[in-house]
Coordinates of C-alpha atoms and ligand atoms in Angstrom, one line a residue:
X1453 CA 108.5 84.3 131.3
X1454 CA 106.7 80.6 130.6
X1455 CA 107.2 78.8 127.9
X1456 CA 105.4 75.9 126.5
X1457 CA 106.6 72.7 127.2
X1458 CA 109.2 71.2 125.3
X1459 CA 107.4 68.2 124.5
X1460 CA 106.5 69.9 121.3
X1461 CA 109.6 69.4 119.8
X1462 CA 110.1 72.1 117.9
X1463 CA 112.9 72.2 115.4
X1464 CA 115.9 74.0 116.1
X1465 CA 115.1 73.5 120.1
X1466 CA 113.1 76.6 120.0
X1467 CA 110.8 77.6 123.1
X1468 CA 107.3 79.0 122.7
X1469 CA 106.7 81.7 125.1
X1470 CA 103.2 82.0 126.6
X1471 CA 102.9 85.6 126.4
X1472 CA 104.2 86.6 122.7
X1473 CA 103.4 89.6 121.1
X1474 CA 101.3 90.5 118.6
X1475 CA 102.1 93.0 115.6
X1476 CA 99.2 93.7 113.5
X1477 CA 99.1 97.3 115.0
X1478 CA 102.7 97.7 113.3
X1479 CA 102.4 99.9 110.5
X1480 CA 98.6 99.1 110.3
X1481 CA 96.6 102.3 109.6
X1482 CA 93.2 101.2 111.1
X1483 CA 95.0 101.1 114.8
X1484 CA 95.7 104.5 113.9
X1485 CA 99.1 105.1 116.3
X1486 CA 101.0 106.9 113.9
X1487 CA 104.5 107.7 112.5
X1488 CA 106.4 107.8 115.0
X1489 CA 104.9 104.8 116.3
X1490 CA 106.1 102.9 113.2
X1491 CA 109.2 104.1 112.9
X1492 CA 110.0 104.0 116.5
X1493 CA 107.9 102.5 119.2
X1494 CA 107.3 99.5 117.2
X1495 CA 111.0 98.2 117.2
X1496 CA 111.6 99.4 121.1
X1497 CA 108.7 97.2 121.7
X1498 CA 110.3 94.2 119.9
X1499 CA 113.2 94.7 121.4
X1500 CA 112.0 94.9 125.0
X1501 CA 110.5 92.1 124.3
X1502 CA 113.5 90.2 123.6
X1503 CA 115.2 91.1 127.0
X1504 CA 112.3 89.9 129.0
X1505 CA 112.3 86.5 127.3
X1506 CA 109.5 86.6 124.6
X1507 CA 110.3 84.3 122.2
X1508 CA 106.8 84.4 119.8
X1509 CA 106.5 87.1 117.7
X1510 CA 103.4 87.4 115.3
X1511 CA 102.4 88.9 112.1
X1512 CA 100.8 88.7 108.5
X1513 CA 101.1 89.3 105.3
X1514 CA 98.2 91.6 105.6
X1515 CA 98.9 93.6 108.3
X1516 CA 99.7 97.1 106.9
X1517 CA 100.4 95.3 103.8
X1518 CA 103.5 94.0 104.5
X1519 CA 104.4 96.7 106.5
X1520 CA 104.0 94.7 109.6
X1521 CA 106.5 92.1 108.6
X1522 CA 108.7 94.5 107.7
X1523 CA 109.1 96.4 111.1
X1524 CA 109.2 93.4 112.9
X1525 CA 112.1 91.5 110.8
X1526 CA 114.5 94.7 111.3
X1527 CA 113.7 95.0 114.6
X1528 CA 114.4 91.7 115.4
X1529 CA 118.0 91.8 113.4
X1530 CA 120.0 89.2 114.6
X1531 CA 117.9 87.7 116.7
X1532 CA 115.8 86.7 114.1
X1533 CA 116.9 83.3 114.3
X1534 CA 116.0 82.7 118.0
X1535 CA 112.6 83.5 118.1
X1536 CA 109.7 81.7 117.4
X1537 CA 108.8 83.9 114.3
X1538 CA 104.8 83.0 112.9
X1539 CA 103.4 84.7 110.2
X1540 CA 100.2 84.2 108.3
X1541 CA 99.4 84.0 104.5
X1542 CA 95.8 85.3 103.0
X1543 CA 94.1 82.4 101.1
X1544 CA 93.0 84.6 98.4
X1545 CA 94.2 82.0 96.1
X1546 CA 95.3 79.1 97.7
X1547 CA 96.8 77.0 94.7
X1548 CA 100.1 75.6 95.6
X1549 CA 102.6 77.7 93.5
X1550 CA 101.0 80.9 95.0
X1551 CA 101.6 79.9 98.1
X1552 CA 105.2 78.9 97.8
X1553 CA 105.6 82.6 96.2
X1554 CA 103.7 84.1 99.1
X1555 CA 105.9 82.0 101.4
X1556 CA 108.6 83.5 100.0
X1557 CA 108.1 87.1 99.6
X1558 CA 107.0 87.3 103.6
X1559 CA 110.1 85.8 103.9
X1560 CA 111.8 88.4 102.2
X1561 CA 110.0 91.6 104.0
X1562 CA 111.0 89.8 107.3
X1563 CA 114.6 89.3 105.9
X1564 CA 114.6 85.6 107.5
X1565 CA 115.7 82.3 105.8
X1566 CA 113.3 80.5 107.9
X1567 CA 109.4 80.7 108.8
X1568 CA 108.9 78.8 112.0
X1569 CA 105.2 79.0 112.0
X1570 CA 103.7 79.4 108.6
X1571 CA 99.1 80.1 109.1
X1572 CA 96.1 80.1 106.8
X1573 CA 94.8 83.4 107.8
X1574 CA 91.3 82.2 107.6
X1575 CA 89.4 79.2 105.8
X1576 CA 88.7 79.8 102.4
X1577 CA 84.9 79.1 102.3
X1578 CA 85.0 78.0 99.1
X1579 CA 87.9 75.9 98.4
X1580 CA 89.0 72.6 101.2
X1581 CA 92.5 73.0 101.8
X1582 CA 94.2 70.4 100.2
X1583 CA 95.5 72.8 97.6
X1584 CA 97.1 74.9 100.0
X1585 CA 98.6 72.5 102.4
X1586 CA 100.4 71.1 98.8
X1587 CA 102.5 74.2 98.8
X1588 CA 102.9 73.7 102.9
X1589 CA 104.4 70.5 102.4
X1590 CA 106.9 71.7 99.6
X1591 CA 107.6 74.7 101.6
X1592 CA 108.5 72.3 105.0
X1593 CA 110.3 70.4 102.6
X1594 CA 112.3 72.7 101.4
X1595 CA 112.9 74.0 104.5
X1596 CA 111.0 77.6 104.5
X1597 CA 108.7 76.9 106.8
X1598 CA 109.1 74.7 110.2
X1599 CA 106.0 74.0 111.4
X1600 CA 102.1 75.0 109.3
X1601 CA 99.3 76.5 111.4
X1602 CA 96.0 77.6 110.6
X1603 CA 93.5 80.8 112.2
X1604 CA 89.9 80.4 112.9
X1605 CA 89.2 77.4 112.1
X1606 CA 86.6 74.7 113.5
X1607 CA 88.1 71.8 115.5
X1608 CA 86.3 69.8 112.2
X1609 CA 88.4 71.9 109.6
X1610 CA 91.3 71.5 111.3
X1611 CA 91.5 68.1 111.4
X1612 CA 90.4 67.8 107.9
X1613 CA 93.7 70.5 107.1
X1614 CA 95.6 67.8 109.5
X1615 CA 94.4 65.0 107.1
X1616 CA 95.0 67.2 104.0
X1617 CA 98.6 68.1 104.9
X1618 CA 99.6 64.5 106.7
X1619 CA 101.3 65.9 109.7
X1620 CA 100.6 67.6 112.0
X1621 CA 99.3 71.2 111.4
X1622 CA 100.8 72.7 114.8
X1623 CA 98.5 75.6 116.0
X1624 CA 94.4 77.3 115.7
X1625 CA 95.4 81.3 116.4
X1626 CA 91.6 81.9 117.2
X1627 CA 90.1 85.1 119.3
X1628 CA 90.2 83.8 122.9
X1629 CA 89.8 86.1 125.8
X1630 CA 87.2 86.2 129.1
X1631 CA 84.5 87.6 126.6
X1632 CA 85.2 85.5 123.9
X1633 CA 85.4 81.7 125.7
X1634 CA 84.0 79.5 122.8
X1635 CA 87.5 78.0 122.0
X1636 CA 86.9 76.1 125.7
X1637 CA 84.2 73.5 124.1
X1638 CA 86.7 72.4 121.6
X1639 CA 89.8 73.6 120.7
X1640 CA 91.0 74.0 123.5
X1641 CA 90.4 70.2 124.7
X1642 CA 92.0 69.0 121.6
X1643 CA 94.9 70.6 121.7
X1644 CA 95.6 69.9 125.6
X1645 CA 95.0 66.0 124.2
X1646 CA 96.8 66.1 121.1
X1647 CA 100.1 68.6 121.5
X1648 CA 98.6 71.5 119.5
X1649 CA 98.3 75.0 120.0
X1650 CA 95.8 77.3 120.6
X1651 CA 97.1 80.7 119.7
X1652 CA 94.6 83.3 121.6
X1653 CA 94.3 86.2 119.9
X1654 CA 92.8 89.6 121.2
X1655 CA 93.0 87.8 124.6
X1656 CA 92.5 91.4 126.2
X1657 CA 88.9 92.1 123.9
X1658 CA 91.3 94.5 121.9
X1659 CA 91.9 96.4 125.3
X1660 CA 88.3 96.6 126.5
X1661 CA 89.4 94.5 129.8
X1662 CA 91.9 96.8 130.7
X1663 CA 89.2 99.1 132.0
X1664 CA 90.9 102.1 130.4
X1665 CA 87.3 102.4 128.5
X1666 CA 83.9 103.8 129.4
X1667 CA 81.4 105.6 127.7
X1668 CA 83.1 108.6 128.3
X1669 CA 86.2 107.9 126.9
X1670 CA 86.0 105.5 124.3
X1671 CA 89.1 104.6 121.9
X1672 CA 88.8 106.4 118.6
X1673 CA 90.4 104.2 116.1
X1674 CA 89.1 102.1 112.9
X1675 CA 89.3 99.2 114.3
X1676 CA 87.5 99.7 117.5
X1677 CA 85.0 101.6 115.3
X1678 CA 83.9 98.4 113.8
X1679 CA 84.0 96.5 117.2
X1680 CA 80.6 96.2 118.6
X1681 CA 81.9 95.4 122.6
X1682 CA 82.7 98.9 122.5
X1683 CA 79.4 100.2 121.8
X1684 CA 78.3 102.7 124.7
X1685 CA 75.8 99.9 125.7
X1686 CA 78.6 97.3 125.8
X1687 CA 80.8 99.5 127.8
X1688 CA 78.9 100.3 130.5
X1689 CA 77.3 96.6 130.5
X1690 CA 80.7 95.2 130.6
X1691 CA 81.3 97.3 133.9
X1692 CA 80.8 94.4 136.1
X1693 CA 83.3 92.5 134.4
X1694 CA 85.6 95.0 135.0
X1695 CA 84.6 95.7 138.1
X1696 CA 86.1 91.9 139.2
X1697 CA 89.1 91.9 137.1
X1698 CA 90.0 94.9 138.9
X1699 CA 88.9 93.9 142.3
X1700 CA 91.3 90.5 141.5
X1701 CA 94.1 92.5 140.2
X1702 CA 94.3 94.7 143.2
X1703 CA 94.9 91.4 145.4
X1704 CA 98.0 90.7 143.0
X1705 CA 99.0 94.3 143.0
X1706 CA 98.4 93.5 139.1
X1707 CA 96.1 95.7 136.5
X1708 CA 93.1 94.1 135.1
X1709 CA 95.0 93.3 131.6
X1710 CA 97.3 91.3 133.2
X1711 CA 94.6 89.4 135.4
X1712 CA 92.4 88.8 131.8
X1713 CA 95.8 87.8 130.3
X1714 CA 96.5 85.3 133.0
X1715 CA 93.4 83.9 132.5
X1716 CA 93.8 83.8 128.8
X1717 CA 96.8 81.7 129.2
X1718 CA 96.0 79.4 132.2
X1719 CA 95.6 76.2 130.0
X1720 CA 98.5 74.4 129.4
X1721 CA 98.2 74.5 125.7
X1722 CA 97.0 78.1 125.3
X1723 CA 99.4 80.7 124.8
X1724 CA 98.5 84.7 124.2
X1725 CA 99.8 86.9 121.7
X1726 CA 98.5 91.1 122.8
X1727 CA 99.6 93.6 120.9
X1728 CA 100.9 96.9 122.4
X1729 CA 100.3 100.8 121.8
X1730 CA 103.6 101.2 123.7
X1731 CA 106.9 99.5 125.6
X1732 CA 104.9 99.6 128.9
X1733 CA 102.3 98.1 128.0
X1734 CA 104.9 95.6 126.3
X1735 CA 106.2 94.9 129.8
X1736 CA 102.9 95.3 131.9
X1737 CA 101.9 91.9 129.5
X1738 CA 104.9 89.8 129.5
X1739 CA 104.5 90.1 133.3
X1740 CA 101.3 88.7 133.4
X1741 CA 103.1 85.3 132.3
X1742 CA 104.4 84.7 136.1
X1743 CA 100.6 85.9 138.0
X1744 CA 98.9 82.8 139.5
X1745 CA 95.7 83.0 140.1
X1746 CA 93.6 80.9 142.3
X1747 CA 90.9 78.5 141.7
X1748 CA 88.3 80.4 143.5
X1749 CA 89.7 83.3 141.0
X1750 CA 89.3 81.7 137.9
X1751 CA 85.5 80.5 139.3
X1752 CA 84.9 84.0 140.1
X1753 CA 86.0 85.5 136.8
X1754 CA 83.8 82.8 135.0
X1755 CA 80.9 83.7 136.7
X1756 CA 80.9 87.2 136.2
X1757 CA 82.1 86.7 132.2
X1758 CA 78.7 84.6 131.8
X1759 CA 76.8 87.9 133.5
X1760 CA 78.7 90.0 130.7
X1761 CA 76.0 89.9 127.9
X1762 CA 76.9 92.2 125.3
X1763 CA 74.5 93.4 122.8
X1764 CA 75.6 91.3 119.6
X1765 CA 74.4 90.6 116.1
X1766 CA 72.3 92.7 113.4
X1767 CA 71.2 95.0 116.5
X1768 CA 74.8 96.1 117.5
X1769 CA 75.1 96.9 114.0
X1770 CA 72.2 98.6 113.7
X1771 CA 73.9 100.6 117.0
X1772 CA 77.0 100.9 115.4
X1773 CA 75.2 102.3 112.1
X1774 CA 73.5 105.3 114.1
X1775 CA 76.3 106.1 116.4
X1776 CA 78.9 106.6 113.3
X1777 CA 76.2 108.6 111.4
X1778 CA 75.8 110.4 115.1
X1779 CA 79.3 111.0 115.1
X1780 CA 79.5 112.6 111.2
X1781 CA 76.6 115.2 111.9
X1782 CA 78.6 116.7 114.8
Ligands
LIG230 N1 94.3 85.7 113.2 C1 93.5 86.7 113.2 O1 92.5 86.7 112.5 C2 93.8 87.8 114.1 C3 92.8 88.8 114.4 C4 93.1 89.8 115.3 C5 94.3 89.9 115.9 N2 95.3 88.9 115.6 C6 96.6 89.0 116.2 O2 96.5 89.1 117.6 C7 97.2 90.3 118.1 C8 96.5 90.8 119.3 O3 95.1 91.0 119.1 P1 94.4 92.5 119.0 O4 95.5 93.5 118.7 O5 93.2 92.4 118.1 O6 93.8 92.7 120.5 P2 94.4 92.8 122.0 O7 95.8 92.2 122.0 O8 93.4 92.2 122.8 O9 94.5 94.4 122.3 C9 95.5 95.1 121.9 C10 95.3 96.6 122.4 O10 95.0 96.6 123.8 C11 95.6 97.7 124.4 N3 96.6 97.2 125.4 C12 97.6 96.3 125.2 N4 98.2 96.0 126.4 C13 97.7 96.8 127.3 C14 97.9 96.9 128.7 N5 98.9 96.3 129.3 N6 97.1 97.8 129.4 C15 96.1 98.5 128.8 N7 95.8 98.4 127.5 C16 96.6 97.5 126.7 C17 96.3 98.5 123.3 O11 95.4 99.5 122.8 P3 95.3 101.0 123.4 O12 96.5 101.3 124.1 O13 95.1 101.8 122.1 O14 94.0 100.9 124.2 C18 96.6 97.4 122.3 O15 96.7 97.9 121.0 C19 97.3 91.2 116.9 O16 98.3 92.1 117.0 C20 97.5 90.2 115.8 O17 98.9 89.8 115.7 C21 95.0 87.9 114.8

């Protein structure tokens, strides 16, 4: 495993690895894995990750409503204390004392006294965030939460919730991946200059660019339902894409996952948090960490990500709209 650098000074000495692990399919019924998933799988996953050095784990409030956190505190036990343990809070109503109590109830379902990384899931559109980051600053000073991060925000908000906080407000956790390369104009940049974090999440296109998918085998859960890349169209236009990920991957005796995660995390300040349907998977990821890929690599994976052009917008819904009412007349 890699870890971020150390530079960061994060408290209690704690290391930031660069392949983490996601957990919003952890109890979540739109990912639709299942009992024995939950009640099993989940916590083998965590575990497994804890041998092979992964340090950030990551969840929300939201994710299975609570059940999420839940899985991944027990699982964790008494390591629960060495990891780098982020979780995210809904700003539904993001007035200080709210998010103190929030704060403290995700504490509770992950049974931890401490919070390294506490995130604004999203921006509230209609309130700034000076309200919340007054119950951020009570909670770091009260010592709940370490550092604060925030989750799909501009480069301009986040500086404003920098202002709005007075310190520095650690991490973005924004959707970065080969098909999804828009945090490279900004956020990206600043964090490389400034010592922040960009958190990339579904840096594997929530498994489209692990060539497992094709038109005729698409995934069938709620989430992917609602995901225009995997659109028949999509699929089969994205085959190119595949097509060099795999032809990369076979030089590295690697899968194309681990080539898309290696380019997810090849910036200095970028590290990748996938989430897993099972332990090998788990370990097929945290692998990826140690691949090195070459310059004419990366160039060639650029160039055929700008071929991928995905149908997008109020025509993939319209797509998605007739394929789902396809789908129920069957
Ligand atoms: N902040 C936010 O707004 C936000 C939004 C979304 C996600 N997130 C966070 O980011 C995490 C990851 O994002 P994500 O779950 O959307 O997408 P992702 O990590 O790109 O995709 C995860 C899915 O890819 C497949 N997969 C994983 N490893 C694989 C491997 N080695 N080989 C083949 N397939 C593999 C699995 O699905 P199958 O096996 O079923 O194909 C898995 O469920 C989430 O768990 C969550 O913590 C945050």
């Amino acid at each position: 495993m890699r870890y971020l650098s150390s530079d960061l000074g994060l408290s209690k000495g704690k290391k930031v690895s660069k392949i983490g692990l996601g957990t919003w399919q952890f109890g979540s019924r739109e990912w639709g894995y299942g009992k024995t998933y939950a009640d099993v799988e989940a916590a083998a996953i965590v575990r497994r990750a804890l041998e092979l050095g992964v340090t950030l784990f990551d969840t929300a409030e939201i994710y299975g409503f609570g059940r999420s956190e839940r899985i991944l505190g027990k699982a964790l036990g008494e390591d629960l204390g060495s990891a780098f343990l982020a979780t995210k809070i809904l700003p539904v109503m993001p007035v200080a004392p709210i998010v103190e109590q929030r704060a403290v109830a995700s504490a509770e379902r992950l049974g931890a006294r401490f919070i390294d990384l506490y995130q604004v899931h999203q921006p509230n559109p209609g309130v700034r965030d000076g309200t919340i980051m007054r119950g951020m600053r009570a909670l770091q000073r009260v010592g709940l939460v370490g550092e604060v991060g925030v989750s799909n925000y501009s480069l301009k908000r986040w500086r404003a919730a920098e202002t709005a906080l007075g310190s520095r407000v650690l991490s973005n956790q924004v959707r970065y991946s080969l098909v999804d390369r828009g945090p490279d104009r900004e956020l990206v940049p600043y964090a490389h200059d400034q010592g922040r974090i960009v958190i990339a999440y579904s840096p594997l296109a929530q498994g489209l660019l692990s060539g497992r998918y094709h038109e005729g085998h698409q995934p069938v859960n709620r989430v992917r339902a609602v995901n225009p890349l995997f659109l028949p169209e999509n699929l089969e236009r994205a085959a190119g894409l595949i097509a060099t990920l795999q032809a990369i991957a076979d030089a590295h005796s690697a899968t194309p996952a681990q080539i898309a995660l290696a380019w997810a995390i090849h910036r200095p300040a970028v590290v990748a948090i996938p989430g897993a349907s099972s332990v090998a998977q788990l370990e097929s990821n945290v692998a990826a960490a140690d691949i090195e890929l070459t310059d004419e690599e990366y160039g060639t994976l650029r160039t055929a990500a700008e071929r991928f052009n995905p149908v997008t917008g109020v025509n993939a819904i319209s797509k998605m709209a007739k394929a789902r009412l396809g789908t129920k007349r069957r």
